[in-house]
Coordinates of C-alpha atoms in Angstrom, one line a residue:
X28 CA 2.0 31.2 11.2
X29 CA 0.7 31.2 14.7
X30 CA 0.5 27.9 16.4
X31 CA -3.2 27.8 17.2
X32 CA -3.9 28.8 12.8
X33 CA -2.1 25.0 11.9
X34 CA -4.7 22.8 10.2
X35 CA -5.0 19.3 12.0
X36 CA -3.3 16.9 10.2
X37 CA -5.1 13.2 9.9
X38 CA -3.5 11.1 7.5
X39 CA -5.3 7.1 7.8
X40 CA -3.4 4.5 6.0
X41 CA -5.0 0.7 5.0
X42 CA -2.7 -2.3 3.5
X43 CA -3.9 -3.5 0.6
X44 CA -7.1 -1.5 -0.6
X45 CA -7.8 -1.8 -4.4
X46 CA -9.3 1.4 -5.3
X47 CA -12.1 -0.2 -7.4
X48 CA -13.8 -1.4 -4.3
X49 CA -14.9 1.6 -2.9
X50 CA -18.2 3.3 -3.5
X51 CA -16.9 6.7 -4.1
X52 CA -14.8 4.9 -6.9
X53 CA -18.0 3.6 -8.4
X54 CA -18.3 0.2 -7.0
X55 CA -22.1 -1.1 -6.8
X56 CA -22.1 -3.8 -3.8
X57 CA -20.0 -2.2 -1.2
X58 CA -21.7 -0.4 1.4
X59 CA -18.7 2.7 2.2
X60 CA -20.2 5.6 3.6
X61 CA -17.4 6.9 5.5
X62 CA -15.2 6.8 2.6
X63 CA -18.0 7.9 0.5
X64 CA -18.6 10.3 2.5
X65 CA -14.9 11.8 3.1
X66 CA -15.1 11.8 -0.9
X67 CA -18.0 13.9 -0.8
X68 CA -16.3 16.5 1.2
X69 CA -13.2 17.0 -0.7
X70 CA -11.6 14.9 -3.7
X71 CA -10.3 11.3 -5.1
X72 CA -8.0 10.9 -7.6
X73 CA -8.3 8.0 -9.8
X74 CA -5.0 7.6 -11.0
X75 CA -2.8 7.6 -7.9
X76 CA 0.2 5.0 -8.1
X77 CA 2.2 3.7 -5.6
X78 CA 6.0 3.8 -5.4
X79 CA 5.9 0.2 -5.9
X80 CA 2.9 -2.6 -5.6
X81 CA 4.4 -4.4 -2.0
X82 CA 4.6 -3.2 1.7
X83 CA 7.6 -1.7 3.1
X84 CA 9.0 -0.4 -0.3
X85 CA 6.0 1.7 -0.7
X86 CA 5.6 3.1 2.6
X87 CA 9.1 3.8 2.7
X88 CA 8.5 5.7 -1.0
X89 CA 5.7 7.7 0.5
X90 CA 6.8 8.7 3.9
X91 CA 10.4 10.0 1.8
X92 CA 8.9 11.2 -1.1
X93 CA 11.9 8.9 -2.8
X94 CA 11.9 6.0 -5.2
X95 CA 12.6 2.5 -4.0
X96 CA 15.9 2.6 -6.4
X97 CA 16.8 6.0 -4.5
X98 CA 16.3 4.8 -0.7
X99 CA 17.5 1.5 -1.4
X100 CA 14.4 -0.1 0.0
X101 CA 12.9 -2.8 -2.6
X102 CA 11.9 -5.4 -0.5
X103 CA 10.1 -6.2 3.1
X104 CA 13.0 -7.1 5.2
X105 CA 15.1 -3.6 4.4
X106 CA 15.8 -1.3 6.3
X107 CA 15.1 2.4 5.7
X108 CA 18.1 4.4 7.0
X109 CA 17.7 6.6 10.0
X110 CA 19.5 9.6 8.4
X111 CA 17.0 9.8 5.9
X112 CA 14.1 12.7 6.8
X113 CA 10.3 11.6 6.3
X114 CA 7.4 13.4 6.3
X115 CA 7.0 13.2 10.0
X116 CA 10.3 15.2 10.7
X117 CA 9.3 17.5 8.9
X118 CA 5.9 17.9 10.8
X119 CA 7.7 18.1 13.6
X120 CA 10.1 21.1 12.5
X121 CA 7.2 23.1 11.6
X122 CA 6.0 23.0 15.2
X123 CA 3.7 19.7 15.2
X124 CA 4.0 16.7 17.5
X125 CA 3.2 14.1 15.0
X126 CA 2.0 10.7 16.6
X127 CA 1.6 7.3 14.9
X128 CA -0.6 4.7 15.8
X129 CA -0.7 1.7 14.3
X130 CA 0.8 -0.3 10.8
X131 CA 3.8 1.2 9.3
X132 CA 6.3 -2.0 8.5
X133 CA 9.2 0.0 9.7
X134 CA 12.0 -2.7 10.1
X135 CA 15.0 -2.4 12.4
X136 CA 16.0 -0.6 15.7
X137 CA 14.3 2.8 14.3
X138 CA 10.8 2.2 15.1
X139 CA 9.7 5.7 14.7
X140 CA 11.2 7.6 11.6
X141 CA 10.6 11.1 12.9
X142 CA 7.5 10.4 14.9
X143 CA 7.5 12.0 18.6
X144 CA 5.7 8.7 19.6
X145 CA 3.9 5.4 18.2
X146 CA 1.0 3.1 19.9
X147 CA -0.2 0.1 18.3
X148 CA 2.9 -1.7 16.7
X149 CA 3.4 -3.9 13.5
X150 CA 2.5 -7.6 14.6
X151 CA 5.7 -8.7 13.1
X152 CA 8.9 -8.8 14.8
X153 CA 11.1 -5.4 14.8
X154 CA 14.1 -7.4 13.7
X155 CA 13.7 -9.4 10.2
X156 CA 15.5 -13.1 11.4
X157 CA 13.9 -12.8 15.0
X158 CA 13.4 -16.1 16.2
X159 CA 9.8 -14.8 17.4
X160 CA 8.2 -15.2 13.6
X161 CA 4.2 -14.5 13.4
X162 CA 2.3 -17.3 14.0
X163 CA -1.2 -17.1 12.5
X164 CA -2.2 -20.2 13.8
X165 CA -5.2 -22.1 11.7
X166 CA -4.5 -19.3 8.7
X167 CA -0.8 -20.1 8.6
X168 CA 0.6 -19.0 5.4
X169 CA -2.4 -17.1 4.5
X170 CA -0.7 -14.0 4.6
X171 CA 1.8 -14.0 2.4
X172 CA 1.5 -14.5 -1.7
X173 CA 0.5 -18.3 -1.6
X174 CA -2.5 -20.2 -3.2
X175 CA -3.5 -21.4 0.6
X176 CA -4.9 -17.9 1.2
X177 CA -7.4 -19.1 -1.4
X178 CA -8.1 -22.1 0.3
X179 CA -8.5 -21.3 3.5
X180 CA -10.8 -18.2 3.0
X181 CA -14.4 -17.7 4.0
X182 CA -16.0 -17.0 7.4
X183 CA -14.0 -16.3 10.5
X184 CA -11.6 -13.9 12.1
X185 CA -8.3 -12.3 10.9
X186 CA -6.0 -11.3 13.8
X187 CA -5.6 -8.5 11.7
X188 CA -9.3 -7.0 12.1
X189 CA -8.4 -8.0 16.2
X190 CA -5.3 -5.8 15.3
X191 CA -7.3 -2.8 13.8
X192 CA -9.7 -2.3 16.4
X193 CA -7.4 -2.1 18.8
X194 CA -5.8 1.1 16.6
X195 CA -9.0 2.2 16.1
X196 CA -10.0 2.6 19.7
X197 CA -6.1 3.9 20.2
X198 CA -7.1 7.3 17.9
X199 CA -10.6 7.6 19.3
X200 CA -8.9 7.5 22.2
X201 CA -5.9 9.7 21.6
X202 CA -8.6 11.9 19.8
X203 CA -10.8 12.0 23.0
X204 CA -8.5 13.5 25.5
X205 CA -6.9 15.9 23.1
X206 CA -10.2 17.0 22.8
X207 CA -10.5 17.0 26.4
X208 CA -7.4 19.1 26.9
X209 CA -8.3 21.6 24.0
X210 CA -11.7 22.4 26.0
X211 CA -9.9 23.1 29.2
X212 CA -7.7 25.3 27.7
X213 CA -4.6 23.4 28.2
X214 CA -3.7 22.9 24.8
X215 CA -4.5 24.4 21.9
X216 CA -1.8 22.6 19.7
X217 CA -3.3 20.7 16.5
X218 CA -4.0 17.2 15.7
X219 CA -1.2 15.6 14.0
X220 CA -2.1 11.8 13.6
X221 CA -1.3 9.1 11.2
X222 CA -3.1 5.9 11.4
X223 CA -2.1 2.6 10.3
X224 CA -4.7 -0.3 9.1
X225 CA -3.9 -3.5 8.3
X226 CA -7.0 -4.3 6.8
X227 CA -8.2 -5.5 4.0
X228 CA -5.0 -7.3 3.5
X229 CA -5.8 -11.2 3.2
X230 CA -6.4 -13.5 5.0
X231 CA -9.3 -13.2 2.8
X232 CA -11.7 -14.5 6.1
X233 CA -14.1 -12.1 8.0
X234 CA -16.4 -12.7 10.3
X235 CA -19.9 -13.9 9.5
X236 CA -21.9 -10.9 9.9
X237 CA -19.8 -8.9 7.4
X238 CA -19.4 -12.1 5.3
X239 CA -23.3 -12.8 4.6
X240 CA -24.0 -9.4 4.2
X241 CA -21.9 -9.9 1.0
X242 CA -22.6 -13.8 0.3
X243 CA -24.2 -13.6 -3.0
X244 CA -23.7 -10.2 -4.8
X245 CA -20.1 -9.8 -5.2
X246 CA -19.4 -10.6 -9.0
X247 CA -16.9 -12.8 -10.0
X248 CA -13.7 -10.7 -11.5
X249 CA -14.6 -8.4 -14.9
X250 CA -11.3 -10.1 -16.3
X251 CA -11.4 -13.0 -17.3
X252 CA -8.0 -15.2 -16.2
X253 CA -5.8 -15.6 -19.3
X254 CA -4.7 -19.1 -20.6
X255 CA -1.0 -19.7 -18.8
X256 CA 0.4 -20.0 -22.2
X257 CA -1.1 -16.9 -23.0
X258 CA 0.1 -14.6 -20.0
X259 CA 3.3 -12.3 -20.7
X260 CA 6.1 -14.6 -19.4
X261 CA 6.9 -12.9 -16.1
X262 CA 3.1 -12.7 -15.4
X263 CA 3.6 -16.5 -16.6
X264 CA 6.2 -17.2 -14.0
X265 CA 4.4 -15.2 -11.2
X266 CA 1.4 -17.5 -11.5
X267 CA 3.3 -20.9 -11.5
X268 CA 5.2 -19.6 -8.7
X269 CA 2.1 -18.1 -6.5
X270 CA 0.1 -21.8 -7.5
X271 CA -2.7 -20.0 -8.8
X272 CA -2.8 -21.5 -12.9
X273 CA -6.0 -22.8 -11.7
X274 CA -8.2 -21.4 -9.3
X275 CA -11.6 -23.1 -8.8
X276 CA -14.6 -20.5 -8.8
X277 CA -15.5 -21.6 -5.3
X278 CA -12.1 -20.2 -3.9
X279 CA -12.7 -17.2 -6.1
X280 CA -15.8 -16.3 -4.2
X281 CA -15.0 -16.9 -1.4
X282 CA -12.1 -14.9 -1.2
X283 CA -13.8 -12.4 -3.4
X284 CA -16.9 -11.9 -0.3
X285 CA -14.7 -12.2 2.8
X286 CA -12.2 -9.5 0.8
X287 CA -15.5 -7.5 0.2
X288 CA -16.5 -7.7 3.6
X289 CA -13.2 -6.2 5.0
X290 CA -13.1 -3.5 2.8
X291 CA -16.6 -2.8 4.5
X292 CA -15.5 -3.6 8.3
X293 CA -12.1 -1.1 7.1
X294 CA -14.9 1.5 6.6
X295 CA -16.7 1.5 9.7
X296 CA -13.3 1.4 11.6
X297 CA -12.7 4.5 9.6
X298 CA -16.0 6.0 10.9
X299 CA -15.2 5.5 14.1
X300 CA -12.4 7.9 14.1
X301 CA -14.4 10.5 12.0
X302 CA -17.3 10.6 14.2
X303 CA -14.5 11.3 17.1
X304 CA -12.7 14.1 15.3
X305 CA -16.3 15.3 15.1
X306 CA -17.4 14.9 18.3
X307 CA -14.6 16.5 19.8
X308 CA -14.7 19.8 17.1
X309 CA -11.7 18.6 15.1
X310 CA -13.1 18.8 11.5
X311 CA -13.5 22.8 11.0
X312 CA -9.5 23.4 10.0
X313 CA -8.8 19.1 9.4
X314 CA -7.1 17.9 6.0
X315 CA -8.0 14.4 6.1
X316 CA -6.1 11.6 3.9
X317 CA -7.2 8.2 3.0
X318 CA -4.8 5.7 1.0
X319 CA -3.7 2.4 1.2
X320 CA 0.2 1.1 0.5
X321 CA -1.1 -0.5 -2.9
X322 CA -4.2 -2.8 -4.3
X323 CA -5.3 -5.9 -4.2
X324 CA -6.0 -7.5 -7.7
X325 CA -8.8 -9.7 -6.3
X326 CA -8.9 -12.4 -9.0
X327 CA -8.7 -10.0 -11.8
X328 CA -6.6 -11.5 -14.7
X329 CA -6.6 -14.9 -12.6
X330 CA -4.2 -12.8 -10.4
X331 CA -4.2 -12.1 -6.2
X332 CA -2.7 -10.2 -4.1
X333 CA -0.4 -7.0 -5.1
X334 CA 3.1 -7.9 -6.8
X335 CA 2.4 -6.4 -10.6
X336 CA 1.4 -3.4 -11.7
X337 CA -2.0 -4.2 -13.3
X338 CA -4.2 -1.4 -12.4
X339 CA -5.9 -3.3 -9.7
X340 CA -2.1 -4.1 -7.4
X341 CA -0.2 -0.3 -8.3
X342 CA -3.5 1.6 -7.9
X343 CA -4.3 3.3 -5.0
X344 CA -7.1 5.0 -3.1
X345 CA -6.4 8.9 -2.6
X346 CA -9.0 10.5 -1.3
X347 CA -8.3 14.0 0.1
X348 CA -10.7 16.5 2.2
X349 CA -10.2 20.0 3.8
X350 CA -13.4 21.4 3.7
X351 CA -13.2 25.4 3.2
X352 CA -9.9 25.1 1.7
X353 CA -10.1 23.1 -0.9
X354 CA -12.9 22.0 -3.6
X355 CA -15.7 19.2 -2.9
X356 CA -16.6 16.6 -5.0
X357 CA -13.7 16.7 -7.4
X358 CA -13.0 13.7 -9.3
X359 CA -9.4 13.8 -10.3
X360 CA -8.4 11.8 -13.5
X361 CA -4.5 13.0 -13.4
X362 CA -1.9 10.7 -12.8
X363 CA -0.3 11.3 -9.2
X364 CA 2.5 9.5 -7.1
X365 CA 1.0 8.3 -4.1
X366 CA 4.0 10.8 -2.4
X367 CA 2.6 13.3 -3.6
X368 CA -0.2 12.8 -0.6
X369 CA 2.7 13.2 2.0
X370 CA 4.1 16.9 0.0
X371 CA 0.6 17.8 0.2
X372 CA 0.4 17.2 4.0
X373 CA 3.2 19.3 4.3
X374 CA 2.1 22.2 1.8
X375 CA -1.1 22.5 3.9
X376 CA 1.0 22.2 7.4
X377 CA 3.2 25.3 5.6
X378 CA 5.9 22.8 6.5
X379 CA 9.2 22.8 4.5
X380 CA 9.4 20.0 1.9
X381 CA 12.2 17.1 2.1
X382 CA 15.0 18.0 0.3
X383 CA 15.0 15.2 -1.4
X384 CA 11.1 14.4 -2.4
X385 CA 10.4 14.2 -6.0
X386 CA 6.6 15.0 -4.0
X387 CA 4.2 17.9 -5.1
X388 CA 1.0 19.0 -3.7
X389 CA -2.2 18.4 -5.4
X390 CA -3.9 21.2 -3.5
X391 CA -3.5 23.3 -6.5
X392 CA -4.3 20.2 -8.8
X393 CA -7.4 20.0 -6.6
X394 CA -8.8 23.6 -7.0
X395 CA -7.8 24.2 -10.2
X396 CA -7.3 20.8 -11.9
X397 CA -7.4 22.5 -15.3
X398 CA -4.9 24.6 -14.7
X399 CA -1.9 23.3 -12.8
X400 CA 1.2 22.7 -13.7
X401 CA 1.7 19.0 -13.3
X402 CA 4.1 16.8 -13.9
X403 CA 3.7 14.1 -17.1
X404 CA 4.9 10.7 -15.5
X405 CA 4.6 9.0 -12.5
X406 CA 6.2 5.7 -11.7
X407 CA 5.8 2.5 -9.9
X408 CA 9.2 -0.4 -9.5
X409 CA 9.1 -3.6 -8.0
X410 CA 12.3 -5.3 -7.6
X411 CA 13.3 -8.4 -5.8
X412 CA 16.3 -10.7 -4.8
X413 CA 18.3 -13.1 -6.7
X414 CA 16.8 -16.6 -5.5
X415 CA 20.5 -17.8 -6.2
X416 CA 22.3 -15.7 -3.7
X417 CA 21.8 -16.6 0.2
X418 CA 19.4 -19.3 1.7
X419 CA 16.9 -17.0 2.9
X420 CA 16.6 -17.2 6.8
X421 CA 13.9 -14.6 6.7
X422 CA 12.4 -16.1 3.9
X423 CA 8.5 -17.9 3.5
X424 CA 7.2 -21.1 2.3
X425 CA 9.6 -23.7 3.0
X426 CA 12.1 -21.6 3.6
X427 CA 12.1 -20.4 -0.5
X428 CA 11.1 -16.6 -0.7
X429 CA 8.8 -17.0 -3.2
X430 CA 9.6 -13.6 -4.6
X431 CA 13.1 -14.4 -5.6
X432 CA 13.7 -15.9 -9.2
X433 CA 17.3 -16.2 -10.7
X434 CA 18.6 -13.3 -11.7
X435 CA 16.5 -11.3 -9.7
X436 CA 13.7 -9.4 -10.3
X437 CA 13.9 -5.7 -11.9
X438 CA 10.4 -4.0 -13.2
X439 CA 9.1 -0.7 -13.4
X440 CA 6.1 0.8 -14.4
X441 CA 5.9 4.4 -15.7
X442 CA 2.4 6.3 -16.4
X443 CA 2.4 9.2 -18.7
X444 CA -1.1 10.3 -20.0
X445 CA -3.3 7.6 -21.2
X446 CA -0.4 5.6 -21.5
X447 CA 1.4 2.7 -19.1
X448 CA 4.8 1.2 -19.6
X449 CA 5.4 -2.2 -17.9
X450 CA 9.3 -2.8 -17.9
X451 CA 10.5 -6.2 -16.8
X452 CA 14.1 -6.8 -17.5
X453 CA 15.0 -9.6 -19.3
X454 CA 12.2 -9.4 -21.0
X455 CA 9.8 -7.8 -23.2
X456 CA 7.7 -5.1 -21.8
X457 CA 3.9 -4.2 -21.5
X458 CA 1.7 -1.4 -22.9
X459 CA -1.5 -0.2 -22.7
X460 CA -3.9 2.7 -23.5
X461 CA -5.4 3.0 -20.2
X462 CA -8.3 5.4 -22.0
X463 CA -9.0 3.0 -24.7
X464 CA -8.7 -0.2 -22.7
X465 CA -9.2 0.5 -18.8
X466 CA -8.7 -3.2 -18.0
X467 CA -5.7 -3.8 -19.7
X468 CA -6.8 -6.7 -22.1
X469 CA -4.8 -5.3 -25.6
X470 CA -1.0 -5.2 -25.0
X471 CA 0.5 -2.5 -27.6
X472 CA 3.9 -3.0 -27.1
X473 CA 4.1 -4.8 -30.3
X474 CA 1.6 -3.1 -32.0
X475 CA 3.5 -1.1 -35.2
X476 CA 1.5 2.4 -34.7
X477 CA 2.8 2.3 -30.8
X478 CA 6.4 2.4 -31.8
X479 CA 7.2 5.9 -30.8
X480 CA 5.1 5.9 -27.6
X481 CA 7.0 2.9 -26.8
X482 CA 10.4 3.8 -27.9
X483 CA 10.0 7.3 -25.5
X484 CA 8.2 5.3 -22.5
X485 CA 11.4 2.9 -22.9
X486 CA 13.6 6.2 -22.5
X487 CA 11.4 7.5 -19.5
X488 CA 11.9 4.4 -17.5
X489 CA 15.0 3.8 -17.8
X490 CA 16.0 7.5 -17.3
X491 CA 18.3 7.5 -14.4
X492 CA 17.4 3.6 -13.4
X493 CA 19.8 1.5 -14.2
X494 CA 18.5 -2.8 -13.9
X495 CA 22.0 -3.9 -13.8
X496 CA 23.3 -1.5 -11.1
X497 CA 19.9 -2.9 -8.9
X498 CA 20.7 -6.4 -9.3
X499 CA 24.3 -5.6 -8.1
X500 CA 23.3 -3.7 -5.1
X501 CA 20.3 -6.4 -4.1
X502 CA 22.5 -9.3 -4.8
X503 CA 25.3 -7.4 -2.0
X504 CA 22.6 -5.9 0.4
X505 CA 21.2 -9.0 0.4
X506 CA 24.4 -10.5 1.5
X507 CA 24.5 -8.0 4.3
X508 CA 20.6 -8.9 5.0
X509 CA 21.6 -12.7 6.0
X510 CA 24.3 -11.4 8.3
X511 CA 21.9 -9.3 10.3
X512 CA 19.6 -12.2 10.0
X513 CA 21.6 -14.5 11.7
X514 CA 22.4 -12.5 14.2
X515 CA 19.1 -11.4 15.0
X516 CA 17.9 -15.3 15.3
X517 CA 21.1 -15.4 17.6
X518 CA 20.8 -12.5 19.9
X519 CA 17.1 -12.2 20.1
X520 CA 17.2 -8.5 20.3
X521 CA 13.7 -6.9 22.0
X522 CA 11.1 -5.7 20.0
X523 CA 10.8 -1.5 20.9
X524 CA 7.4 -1.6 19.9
X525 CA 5.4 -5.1 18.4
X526 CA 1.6 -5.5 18.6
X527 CA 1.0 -9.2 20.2
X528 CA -0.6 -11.0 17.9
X529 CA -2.1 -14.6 19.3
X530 CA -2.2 -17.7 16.6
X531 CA -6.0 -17.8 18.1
X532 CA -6.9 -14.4 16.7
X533 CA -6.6 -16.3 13.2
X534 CA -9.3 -19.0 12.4
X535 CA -12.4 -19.9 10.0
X536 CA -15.3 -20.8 11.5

């Protein structure tokens, strides 16, 4: 394939985008029309799952095309090894020069993962244990899984909206004097950019215009929050641990508007680089991709944040467009791995696929969704430490990760058809009939008639994924984790690439 015949290649990435709150994806108070209008110009799939509902996990599960369990990468102070290809190498083999700007929650040394270069870093240190931690100033704590985000929500700034402006003006930017160079005949190499949001990730504070635009017609959440007593017993213990048994419907609100308000504010930042890939006549042979690393669940089932695999935290956005080569329109109900996205990047770059990706492309899926051969299950995990190993230098709150309970943590999801398996070791699991009961109120899993759907779900998640073997290896790697740790708080190695994010950035007004 000549050089100059490569499609660009722009693939825009949020942090915590529930799919629900978008208006291509039917929501009725938020104002999207770059989304909307990306939608409109190619197709969203409504059943696209991440590799598992928290950061680094699922990024490292989409940029490899591997499970968590596979990469070894379950929580968000691993490290994703260096000898292990990503999407981006591959890119590069076929003859790109693929550039990231912006989020990606690579930790480690290896800041890059097969990019040829990277502008805008991760706010957080390069090194988990650094003795140079994120201060968010007023909003500290808001940021991680803790009921203060609640609290302290409303009207203000995030540093992270600081943050994505300044990636957004990097690609328009970047975009502008490609452009430039393309015109005078310089260079006629394509676009090959991946940019990373942090947005609408909580804090749940944004700033007052985008606030009041919203003050007053978000609804409060369509599920009602479960009695404690009630709640599956790891849902149960999630909840007591997170402080959120009881959440008054003031903090509900607010959160609810300012979270409403930077899914709008993630729009228009999205715009911005559209309208520059038009201006500068990118968007005649451009395969554009919108996702996010997983939900947020926004209240719904008296839950926040990501951290389960309720529809609203393992969902994600997938919005794909290439006008000319693939269909408009298309609203695609089959289920899809969210790395599937990254296969289809390089099925349209003709690139060759990572050896190791379970990834397909939906191109096919788009243009003939009645017709191709698809796989039947996709799968989400989420798996965290042992709370007895260690004392958790890197850890939050007090110095407790709150994601640690004895034991550790070992759950996966698998979604086959209408149906979804919730597996959480140690306990009994979840299942629902996602056609039937699309908010997940009616857990079957005891239900007689489900047996056999339950009995082969069972099989399929625990095909190949052993709970045991993972608490082993967590329990050692996280062993290894405190070393590095420790010696990072020691040395005080240099950050390669960190974005400088000031504790005045963060504040309500």
């Amino acid at each position: 394939m000549p050089e100059n015949s490569l499609p660009n290649i722009i693939y825009i990435q949020s942090d915590q985008h529930n799919p629900a709150v978008i208006g291509a994806y039917g929501d009725q108070v938020l104002e999207t029309p770059n989304l909307d209008r990306l939608a409109a110009n190619g197709a969203i799939f409504t059943g696209a799952y991440c590799g598992s509902p928290i950061c680094v996990p699922s990024r490292t599960a989409l940029v490899t095309g591997r499970y968590p369990f596979e990469t070894e990468v379950w929580t968000n102070d691993q490290i994703l090894s260096s000898a292990v290809p990503t999407y981006a190498h591959s890119l590069g083999a076929a003859g790109y020069d693929p550039v990231q700007i912006g989020r990606m929650h690579y930790n480690g040394v290896d800041q890059l993962h097969g990019f040829s270069r990277r502008y805008v870093g991760d706010h957080s240190p390069n090194y988990p244990g650094s003795p140079r931690p994120v201060d968010h100033g007023q909003l500290h704590g808001t940021a991680g899984p803790a009921r203060v985000s609640l609290e302290a929500s409303g009207r203000g700034q995030s540093a992270y909206e600081v943050h994505d402006e300044y990636v957004t003006q990097s690609a328009v930017d970047y975009i502008n004097n490609k452009g430039i160079t393309r015109r005078s005949g310089l260079d006629d190499s394509p676009l090959c950019l991946s940019i990373g949001l942090m947005l609408p990730h909580q804090p749940f504070v944004a700033r007052a215009a985008d606030y009041d635009k919203y003050d007053g017609r978000v609804p409060m959440p369509t599920v009602p929050t479960e009695p404690i007593e009630d709640c599956h017993p790891y849902i149960q213990w999630w909840r007591e641990r997170t402080g959120i048994v009881e959440v008054t419907d003031e903090e509900i609100m607010r959160s609810r508007i300012a979270y409403w308000a930077l899914c709008d504010r993630t729009d228009q930042l999205i715009g911005e680089i559209l309208d520059a890939l038009d201006a500068n006549g990118y968007m005649d042979n451009t395969i554009i991709i919108y996702t996010s690393d997983h939900g947020e669940q926004v209240g719904e089932h008296g839950l926040w944040w990501k951290q389960t695999f309720y529809e609203d935290s393992s969902r994600v956005p997938a919005i794909v467009s290439w006008p000319g080569h693939l269909a408009e329109g298309r609203v695609i109900d089959t289920p899809i791995d969210q790395f599937d996205l990254a296969a289809t990047m390089l099925d349209a770059a003709g690139a060759q696929p990572l050896p190791q990706s379970h990834g397909m492309s939906v191109i096919d899926l788009i243009n003939n969704p009645d017709t191709a051969d698809w796989k039947d299950a996709v799968f989400s995990e989420y798996c965290m430490n042992d709370s007895s190993v260690g004392s958790g230098i890197s850890a939050n709150l007090g110095g407790a990760d709150i994601h640690a309970r004895p034991g550790g943590v070992q759950n996966r999801m698998v979604r086959s058809g209408d149906w979804k398996l919730n597996y959480y070791h140690g306990f009994e699991p979840q299942l629902f009939n996602l056609a039937e009961d699309p908010h997940e109120l009616n857990d079957r899993a005891q239900d007689p008639s489900c047996r056999g759907v339950r009995d082969e779900l069972m099989d399929r998640v625990l095909d190949g994924w052993d709970p045991d073997h993972i608490a082993e290896r967590m329990r050692i790697l996280k062993r290894e984790q405190e070393l590095m740790e420790a010696w990072a708080k020691n040395i005080d190695p240099p950050d390669s690439l960190r974005w400088d994010l000031r504790p005045e950035m963060d504040y309500l007004d």
